mmCIF file of C-alpha atoms in Angstrom:
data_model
loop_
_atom_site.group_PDB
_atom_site.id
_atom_site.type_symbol
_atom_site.label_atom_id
_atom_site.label_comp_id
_atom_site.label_asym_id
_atom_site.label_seq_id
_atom_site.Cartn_x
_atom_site.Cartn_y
_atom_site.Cartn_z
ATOM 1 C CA UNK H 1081 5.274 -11.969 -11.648
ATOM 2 C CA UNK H 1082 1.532 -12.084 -10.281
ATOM 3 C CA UNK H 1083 2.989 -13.451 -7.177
ATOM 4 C CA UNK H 1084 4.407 -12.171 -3.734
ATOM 5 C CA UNK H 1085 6.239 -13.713 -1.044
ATOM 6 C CA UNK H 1086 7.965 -17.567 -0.479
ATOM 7 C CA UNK H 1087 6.131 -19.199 2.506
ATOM 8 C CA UNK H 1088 3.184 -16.816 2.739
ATOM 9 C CA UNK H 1089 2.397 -16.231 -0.994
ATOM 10 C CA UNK H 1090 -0.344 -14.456 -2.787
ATOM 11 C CA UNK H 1091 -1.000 -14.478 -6.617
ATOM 12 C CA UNK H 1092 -3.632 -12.357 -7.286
ATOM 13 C CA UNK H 1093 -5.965 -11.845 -10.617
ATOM 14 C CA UNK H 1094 -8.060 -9.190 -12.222
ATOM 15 C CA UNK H 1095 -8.593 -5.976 -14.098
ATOM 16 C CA UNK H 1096 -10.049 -2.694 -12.705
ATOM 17 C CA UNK H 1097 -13.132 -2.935 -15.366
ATOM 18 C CA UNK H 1098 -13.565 -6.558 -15.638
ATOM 19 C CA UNK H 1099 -16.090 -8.716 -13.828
ATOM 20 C CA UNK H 1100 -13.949 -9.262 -10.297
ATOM 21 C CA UNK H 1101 -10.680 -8.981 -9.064
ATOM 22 C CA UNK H 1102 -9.560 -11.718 -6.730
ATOM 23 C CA UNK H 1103 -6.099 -13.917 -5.411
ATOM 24 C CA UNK H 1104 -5.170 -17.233 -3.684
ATOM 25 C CA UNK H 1105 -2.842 -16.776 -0.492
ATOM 26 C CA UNK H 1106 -0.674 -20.434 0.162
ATOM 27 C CA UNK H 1107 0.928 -20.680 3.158
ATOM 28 C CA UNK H 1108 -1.807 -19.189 5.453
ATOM 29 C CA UNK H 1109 -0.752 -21.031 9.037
ATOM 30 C CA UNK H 1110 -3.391 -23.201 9.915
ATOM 31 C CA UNK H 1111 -5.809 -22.657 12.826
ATOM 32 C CA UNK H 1112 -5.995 -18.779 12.740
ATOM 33 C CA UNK H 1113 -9.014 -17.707 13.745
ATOM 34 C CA UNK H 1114 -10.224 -15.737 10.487
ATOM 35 C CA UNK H 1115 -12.268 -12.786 11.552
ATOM 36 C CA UNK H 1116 -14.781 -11.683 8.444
ATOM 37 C CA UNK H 1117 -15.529 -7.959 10.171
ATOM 38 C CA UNK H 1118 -11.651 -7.537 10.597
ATOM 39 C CA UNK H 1119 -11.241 -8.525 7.050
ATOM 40 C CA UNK H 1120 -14.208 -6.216 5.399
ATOM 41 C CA UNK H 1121 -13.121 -3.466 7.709
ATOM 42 C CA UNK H 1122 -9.505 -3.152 5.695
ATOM 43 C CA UNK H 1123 -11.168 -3.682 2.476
ATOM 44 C CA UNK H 1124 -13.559 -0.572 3.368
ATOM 45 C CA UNK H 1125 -10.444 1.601 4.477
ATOM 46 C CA UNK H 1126 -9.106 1.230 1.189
ATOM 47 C CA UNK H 1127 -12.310 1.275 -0.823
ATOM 48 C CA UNK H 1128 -13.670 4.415 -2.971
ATOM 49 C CA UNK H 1129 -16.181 7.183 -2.409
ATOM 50 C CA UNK H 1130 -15.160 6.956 1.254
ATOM 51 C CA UNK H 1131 -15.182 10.795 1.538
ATOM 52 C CA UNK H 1132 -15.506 13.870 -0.771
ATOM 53 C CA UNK H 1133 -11.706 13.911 -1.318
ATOM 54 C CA UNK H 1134 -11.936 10.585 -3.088
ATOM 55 C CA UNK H 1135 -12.939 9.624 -5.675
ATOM 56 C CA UNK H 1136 -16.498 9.218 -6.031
ATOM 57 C CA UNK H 1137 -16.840 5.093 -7.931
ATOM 58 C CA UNK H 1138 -19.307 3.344 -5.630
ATOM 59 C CA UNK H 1139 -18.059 -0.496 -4.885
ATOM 60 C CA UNK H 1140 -18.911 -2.400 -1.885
ATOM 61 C CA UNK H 1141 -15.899 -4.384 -2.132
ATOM 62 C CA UNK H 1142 -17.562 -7.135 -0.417
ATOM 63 C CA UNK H 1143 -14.953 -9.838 -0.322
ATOM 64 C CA UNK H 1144 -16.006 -13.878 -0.345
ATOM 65 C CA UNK H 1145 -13.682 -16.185 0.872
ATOM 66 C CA UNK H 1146 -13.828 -19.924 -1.262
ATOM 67 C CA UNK H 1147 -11.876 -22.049 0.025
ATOM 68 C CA UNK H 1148 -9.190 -22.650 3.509
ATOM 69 C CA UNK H 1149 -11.433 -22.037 6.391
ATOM 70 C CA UNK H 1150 -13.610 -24.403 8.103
ATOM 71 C CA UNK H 1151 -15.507 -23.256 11.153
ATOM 72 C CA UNK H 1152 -14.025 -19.734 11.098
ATOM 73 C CA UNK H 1153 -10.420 -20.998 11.060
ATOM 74 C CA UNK H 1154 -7.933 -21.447 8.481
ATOM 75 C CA UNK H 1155 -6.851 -24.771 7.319
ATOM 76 C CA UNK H 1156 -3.671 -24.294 6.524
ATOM 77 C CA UNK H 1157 -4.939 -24.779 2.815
ATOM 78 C CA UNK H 1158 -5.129 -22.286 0.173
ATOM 79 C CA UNK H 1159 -7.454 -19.309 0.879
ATOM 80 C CA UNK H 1160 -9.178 -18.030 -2.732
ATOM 81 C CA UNK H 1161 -10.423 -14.982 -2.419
ATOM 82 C CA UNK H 1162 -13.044 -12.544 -5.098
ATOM 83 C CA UNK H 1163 -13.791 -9.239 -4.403
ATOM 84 C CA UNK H 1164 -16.734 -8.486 -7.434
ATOM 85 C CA UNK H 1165 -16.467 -5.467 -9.465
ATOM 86 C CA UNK H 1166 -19.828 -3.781 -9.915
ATOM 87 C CA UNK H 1167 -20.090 0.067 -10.424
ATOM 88 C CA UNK H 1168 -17.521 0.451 -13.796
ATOM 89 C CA UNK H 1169 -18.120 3.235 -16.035
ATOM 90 C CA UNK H 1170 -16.256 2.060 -18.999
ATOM 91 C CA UNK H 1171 -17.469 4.287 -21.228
ATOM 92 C CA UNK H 1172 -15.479 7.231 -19.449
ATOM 93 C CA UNK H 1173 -12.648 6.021 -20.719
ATOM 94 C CA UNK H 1174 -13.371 5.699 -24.449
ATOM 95 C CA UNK H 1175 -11.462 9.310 -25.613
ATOM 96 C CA UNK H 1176 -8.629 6.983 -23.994
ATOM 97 C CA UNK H 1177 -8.379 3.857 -26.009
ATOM 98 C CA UNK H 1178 -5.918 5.724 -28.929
ATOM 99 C CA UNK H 1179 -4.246 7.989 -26.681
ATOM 100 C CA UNK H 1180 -1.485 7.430 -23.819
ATOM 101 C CA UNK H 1181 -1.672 8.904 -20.642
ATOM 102 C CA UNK H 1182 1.311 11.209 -19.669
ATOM 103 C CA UNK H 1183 3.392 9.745 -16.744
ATOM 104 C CA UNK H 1184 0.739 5.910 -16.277
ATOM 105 C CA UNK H 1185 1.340 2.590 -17.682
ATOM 106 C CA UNK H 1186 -0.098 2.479 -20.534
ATOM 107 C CA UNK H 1187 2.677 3.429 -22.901
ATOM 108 C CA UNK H 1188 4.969 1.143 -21.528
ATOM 109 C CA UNK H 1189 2.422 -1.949 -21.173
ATOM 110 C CA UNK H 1190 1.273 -1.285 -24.904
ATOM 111 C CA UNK H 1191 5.540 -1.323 -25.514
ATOM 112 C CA UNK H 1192 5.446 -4.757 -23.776
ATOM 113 C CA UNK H 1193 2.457 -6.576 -24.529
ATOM 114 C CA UNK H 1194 0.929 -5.260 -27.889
ATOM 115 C CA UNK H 1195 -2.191 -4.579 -26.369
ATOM 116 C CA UNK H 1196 -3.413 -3.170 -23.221
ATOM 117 C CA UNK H 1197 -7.189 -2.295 -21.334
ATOM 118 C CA UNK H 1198 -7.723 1.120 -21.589
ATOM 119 C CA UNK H 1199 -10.644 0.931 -19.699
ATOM 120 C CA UNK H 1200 -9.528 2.540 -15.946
ATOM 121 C CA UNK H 1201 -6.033 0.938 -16.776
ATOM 122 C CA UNK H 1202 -6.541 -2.894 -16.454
ATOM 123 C CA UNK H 1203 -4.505 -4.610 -14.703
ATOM 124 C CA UNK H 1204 -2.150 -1.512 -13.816
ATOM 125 C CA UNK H 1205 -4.884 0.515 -11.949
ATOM 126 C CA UNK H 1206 -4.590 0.978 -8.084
ATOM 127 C CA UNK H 1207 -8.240 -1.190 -8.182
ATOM 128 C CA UNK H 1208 -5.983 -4.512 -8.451
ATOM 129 C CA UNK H 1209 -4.646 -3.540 -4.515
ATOM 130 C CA UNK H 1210 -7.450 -4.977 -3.176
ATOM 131 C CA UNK H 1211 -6.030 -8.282 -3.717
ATOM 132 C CA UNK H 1212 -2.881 -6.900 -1.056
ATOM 133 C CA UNK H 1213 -5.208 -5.941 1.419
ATOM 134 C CA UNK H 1214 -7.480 -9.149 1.778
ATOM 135 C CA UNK H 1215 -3.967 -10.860 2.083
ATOM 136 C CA UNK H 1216 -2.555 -8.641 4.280
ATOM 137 C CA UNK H 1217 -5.741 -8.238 6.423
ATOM 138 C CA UNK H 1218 -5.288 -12.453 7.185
ATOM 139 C CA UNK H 1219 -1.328 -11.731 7.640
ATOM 140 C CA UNK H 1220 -2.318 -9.333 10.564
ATOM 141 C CA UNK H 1221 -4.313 -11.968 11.996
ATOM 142 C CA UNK H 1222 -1.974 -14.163 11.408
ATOM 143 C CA UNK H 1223 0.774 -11.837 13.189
ATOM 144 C CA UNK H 1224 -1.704 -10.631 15.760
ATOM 145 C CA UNK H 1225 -0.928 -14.225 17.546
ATOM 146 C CA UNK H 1226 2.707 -13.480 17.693
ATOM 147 C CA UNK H 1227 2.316 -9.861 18.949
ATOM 148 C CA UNK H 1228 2.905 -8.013 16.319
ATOM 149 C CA UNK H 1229 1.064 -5.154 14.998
ATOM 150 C CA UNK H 1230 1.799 -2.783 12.048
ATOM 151 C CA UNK H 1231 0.236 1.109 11.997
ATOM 152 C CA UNK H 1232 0.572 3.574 8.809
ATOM 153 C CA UNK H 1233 -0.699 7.138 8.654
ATOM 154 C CA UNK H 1234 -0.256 10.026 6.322
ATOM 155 C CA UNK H 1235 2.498 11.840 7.056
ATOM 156 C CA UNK H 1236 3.075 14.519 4.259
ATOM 157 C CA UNK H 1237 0.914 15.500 1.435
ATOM 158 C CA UNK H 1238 2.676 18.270 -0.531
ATOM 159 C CA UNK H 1239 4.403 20.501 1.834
ATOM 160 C CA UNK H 1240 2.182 20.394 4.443
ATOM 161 C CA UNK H 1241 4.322 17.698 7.593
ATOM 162 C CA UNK H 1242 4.327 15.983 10.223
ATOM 163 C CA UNK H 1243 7.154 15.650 12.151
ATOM 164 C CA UNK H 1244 9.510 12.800 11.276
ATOM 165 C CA UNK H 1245 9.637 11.124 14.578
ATOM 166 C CA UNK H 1246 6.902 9.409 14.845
ATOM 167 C CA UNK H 1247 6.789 8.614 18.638
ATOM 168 C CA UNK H 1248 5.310 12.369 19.172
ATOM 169 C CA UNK H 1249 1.993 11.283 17.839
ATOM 170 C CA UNK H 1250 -1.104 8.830 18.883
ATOM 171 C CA UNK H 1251 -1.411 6.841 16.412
ATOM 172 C CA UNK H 1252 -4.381 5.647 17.664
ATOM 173 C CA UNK H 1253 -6.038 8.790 16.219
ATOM 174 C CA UNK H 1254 -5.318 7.663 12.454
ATOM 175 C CA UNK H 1255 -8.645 6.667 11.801
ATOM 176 C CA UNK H 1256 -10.663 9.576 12.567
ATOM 177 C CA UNK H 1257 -9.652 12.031 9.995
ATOM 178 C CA UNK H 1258 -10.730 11.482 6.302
ATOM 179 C CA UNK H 1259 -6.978 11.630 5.706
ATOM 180 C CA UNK H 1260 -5.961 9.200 7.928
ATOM 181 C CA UNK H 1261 -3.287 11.184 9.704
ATOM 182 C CA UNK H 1262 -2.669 11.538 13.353
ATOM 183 C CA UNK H 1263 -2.408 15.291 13.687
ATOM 184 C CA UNK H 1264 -5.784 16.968 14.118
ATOM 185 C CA UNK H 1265 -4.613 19.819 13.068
ATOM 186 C CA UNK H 1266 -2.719 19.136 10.291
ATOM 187 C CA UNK H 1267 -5.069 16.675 8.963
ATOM 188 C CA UNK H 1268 -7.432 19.745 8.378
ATOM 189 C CA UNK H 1269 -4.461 21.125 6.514
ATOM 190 C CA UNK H 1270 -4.018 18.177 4.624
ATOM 191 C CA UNK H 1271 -8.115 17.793 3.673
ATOM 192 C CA UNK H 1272 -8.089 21.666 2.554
ATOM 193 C CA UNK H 1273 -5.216 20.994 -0.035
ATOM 194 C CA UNK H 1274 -6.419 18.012 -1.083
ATOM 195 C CA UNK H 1275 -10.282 19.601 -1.830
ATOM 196 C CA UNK H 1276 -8.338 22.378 -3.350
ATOM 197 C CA UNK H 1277 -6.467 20.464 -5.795
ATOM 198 C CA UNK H 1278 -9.501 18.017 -6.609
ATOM 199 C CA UNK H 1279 -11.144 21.525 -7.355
ATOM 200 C CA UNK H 1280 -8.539 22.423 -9.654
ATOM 201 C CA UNK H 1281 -8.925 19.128 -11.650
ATOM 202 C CA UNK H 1282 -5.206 18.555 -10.812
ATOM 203 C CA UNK H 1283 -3.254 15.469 -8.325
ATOM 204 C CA UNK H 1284 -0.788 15.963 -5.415
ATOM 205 C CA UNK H 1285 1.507 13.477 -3.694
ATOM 206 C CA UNK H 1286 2.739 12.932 -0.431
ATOM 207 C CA UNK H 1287 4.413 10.331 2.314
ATOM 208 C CA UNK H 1288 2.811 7.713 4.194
ATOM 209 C CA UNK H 1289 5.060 6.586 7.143
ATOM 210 C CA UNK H 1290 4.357 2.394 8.690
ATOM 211 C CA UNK H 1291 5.713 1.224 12.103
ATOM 212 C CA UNK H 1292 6.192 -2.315 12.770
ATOM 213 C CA UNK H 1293 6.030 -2.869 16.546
ATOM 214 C CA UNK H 1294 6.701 -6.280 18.510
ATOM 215 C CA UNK H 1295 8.332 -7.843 15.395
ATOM 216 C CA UNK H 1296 11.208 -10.388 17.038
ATOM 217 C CA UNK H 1297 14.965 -10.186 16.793
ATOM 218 C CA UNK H 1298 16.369 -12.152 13.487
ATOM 219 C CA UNK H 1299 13.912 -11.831 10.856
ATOM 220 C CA UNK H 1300 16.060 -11.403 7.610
ATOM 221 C CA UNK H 1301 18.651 -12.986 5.450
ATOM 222 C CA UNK H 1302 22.456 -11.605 5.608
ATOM 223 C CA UNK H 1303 22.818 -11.318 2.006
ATOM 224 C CA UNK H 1304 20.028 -10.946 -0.727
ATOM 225 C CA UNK H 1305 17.078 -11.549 1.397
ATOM 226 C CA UNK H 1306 17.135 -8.392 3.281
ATOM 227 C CA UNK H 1307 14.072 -7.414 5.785
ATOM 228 C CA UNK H 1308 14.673 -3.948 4.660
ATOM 229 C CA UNK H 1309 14.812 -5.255 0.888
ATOM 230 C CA UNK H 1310 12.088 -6.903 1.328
ATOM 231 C CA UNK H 1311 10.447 -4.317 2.589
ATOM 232 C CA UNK H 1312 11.638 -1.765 0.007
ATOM 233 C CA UNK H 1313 10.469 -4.269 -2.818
ATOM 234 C CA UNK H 1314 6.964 -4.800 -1.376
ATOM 235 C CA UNK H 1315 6.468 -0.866 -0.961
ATOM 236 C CA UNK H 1316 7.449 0.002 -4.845
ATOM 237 C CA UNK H 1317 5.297 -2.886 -5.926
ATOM 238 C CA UNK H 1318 2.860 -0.676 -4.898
ATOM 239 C CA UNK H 1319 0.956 2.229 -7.636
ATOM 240 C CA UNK H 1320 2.339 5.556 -7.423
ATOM 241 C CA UNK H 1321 5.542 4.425 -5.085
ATOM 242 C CA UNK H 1322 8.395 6.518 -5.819
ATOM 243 C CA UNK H 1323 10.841 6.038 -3.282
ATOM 244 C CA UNK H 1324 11.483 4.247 0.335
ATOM 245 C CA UNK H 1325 13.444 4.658 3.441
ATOM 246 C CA UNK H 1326 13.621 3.386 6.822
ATOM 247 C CA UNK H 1327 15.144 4.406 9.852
ATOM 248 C CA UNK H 1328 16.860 8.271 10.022
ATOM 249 C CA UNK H 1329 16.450 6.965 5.598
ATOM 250 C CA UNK H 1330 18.109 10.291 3.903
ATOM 251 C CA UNK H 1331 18.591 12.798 6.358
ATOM 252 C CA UNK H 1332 20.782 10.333 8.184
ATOM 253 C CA UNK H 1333 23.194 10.658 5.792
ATOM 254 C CA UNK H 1334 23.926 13.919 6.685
ATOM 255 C CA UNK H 1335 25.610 12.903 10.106
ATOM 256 C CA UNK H 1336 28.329 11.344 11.647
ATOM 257 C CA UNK H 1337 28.868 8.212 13.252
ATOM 258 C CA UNK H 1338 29.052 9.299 16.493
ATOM 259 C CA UNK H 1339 25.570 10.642 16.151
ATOM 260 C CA UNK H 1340 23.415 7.508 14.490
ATOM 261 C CA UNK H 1341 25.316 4.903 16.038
ATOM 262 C CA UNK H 1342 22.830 2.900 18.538
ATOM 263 C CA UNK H 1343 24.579 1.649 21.463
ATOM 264 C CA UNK H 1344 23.999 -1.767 22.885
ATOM 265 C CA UNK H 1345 22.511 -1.955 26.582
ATOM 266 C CA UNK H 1346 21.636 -4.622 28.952
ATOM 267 C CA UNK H 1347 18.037 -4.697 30.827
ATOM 268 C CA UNK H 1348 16.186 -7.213 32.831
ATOM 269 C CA UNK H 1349 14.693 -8.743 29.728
ATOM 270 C CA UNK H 1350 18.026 -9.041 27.963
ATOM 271 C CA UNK H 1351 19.983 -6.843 25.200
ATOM 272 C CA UNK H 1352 18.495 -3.753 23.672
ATOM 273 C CA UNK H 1353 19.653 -0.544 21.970
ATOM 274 C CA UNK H 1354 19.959 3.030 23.984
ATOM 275 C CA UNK H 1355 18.671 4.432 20.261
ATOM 276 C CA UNK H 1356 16.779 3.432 17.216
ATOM 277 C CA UNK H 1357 18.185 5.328 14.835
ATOM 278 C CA UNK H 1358 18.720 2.140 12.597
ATOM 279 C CA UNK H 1359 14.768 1.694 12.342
ATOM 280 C CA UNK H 1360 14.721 -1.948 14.122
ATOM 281 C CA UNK H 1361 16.918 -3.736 10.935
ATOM 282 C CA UNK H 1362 20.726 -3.988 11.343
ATOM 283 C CA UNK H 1363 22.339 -6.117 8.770
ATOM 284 C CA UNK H 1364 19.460 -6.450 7.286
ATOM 285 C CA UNK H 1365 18.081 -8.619 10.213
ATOM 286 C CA UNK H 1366 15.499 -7.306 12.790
ATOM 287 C CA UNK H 1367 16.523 -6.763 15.727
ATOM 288 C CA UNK H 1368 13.557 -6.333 18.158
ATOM 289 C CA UNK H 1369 13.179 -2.754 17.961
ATOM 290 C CA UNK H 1370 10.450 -0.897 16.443
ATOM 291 C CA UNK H 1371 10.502 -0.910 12.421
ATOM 292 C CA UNK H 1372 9.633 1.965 10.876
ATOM 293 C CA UNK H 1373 9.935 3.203 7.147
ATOM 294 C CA UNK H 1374 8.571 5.665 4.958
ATOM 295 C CA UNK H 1375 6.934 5.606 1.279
ATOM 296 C CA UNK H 1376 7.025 8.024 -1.071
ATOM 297 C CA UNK H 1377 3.926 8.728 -3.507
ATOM 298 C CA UNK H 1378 3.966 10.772 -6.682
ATOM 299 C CA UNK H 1379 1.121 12.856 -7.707
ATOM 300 C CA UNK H 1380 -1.891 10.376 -9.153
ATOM 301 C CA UNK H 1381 -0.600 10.636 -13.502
ATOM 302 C CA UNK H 1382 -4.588 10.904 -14.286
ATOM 303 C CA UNK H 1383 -5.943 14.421 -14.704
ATOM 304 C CA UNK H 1384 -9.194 16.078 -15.377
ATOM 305 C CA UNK H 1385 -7.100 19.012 -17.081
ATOM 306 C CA UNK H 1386 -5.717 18.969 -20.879
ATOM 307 C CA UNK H 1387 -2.791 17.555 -21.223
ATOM 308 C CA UNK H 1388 0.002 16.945 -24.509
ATOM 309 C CA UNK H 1389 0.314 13.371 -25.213
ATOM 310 C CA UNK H 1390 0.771 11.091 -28.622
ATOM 311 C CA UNK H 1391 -2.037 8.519 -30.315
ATOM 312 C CA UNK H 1392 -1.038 4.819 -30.818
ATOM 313 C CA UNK H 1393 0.976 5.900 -34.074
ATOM 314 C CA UNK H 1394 3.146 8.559 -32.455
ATOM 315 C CA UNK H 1395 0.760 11.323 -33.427
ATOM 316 C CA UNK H 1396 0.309 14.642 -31.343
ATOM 317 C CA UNK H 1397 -2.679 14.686 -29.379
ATOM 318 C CA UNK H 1398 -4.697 16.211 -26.404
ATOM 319 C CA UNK H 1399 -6.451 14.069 -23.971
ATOM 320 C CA UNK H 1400 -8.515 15.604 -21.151
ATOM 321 C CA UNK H 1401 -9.581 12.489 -18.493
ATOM 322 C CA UNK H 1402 -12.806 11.834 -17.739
ATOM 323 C CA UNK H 1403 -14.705 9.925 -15.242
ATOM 324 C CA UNK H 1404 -14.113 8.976 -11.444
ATOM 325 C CA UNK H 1405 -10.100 9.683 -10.532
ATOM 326 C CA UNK H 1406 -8.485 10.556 -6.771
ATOM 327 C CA UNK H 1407 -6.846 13.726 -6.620
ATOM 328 C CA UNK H 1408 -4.423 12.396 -3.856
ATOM 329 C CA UNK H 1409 -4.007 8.423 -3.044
ATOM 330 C CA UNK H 1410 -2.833 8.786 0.160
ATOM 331 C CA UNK H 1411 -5.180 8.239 2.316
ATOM 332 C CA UNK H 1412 -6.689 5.083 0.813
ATOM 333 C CA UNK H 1413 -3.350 3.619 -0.045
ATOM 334 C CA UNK H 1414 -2.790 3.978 4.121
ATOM 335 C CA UNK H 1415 -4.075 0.522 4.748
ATOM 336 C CA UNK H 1416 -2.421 -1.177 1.632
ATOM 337 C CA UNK H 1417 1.235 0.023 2.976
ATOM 338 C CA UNK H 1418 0.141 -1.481 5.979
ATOM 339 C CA UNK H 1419 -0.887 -4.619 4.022
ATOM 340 C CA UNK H 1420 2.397 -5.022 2.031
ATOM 341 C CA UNK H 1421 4.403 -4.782 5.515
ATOM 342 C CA UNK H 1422 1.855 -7.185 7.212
ATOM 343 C CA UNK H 1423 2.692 -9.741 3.916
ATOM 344 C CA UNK H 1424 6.284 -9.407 4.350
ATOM 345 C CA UNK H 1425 6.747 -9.484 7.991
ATOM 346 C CA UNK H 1426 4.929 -13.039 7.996
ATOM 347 C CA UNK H 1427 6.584 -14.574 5.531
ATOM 348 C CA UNK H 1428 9.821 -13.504 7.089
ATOM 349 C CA UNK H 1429 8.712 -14.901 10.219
ATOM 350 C CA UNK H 1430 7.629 -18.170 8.974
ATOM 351 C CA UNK H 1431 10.659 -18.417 6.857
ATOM 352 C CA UNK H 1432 13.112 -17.669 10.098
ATOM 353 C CA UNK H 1433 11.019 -20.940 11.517
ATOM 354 C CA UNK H 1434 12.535 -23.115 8.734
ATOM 355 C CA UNK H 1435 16.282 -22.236 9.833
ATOM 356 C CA UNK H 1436 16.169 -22.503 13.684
ATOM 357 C CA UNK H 1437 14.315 -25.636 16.063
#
């Protein structure tokens, strides 16, 4: 279970304190134009020590491509991929090799396995995302081609909201907040809590909302291959993810019919829908309206507070964390929502290419 995806498929490798963490992506389409800035630039959105709300571990995250591009364009072999790891304090973590973290993996992957890498949390820690966004950083470029582009932005951390619909905001202003949210004002809110809570050696959690816009009519299966499943999946693959939605999601199941119903209408380009209350997916097939979803994110389970907890033989214990930890992961785990989606919308469109001439 390394792997994601049929056509388009990644399998990625590494631990957050070993020497590199890395992946091979099959199924690239041949003759994309692979564009190294493009690439580095997601790999530096998601990167640490970005601002003084995150936390503070210095890595390049320089990414070297190894193999499936010749003269800047992709072969249509595999691409392998390392990103180097270079800036671990292990050592922090040594009060944690007998001790389980409340609420993290490594109860349940010392339950499963028999042993498990304490140091920064192995191959559970958020670290091993950087795999998703090198792959979904070529999936945009890939997609870019067919006119498709995805966008993500914070849109909650603890109480403090945006408004649901996201059509009242440019988008386009995502990137110039340290929080990666689209609200000036708000995103001053948002950087406040978040300094706040860092201060109080304690984590918050929040929402990051994705839309999917120019994705064509009839990705999807009917039946267990679901774009929304699909979607869904690739989101709670994702550290921290504790819930998903897309279109009106929960609050839509407050109202009637009558009122989420989107009726069909003719225009010069063809059929469309009056309303997109569905989020772009009906039947679990796209169907050329904008996609949009939501992910949930619990509070980061690491923090630099004393907490009750039990030692490898069921003993009480106290464990206070040390070392370099985020207080909130949303806005670095912006651009790896937007990486999952980029992953799943290709392979759903190459895999709609194998059922239709």
């Amino acid at each position: 279970m390394n792997s994601f995806g049929h056509i388009f498929k990644l399998t990625t490798f590494g631990e957050s304190h070993g020497e590199a963490v890395g992946g091979v992506i099959d199924g690239m389409p041949a003759g994309i134009a692979i564009d190294m800035e493009f690439i580095q630039n997601e790999l530096d959105r998601r990167r640490p020590g970005q601002s003084k709300i995150t936390t503070s571990r210095k890595e390049a995250d320089r990414v070297e491509l190894l193999s499936g591009v010749f003269e800047g364009r992709s072969t249509g072999c595999p691409i392998g991929f390392i990103v180097r790891n270079t800036n671990q304090h292990s050592q922090d973590y040594e009060n944690m090799r007998c001790v389980f973290r409340p609420s993290h993996a490594d109860y349940t992957y010392h339950y499963k396995y028999g042993v498990r890498d304490h140091r920064g949390g192995g191959r559970s820690s958020a670290r091993i995302t950087i795999s998703r966004c090198v792959a979904g950083a070529l999936a945009k470029l890939a997609l870019r081609q067919a006119g498709i582009s995805i966008q993500a932005y914070t849109a909650q951390v603890g109480n403090i909201a945006l408004e649901r619909d996201y059509r009242l905001y440019d988008l386009s202003k995502t990137e110039t907040n340290a929080v990666r949210c689209p609200d000036d004002e708000k995103a001053a809110q948002i950087e406040e809590l978040i300094w706040k809570i860092k201060g109080e050696g304690d984590t918050i959690g929040g929402v990051i909302a994705c839309v999917v816009k120019g994705c064509p009519a009839g990705l999807g299966e009917p039946e267990f291959g679901k774009l929304h499943a699909a979607l869904g999946s690739a989101m709670l693959s994702i550290n921290a993810v504790k819930g998903f939605e897309y279109g009106e999601g929960f609050p839509g199941a407050a109202a009637r019919g009558s009122e989420q119903n989107d009726a069909f209408v003719s225009t010069g380009g063809g059929i469309t829908t009056a309303t997109n209350h569905s989020g772009g997916i009906q039947g679990g097939i796209s169907n050329g309206q904008d996609i949009y979803f939501r992910v949930a994110f619990k509070p980061v389970a690491t923090l630099l507070m004393e907490q009750g907890t039990v030692d490898l033989e069921g003993n009480p214990a106290k464990l206070t964390a040390r070392g370099r930890h985020d207080s909130c992961v949303l806005p670095r785990a912006v651009p790896i929502v937007e990486a999952m989606a980029a992953m799943t919308i290709l392979d759903y469109y190459l895999l709609n290419k194998t059922v239709r001439l």
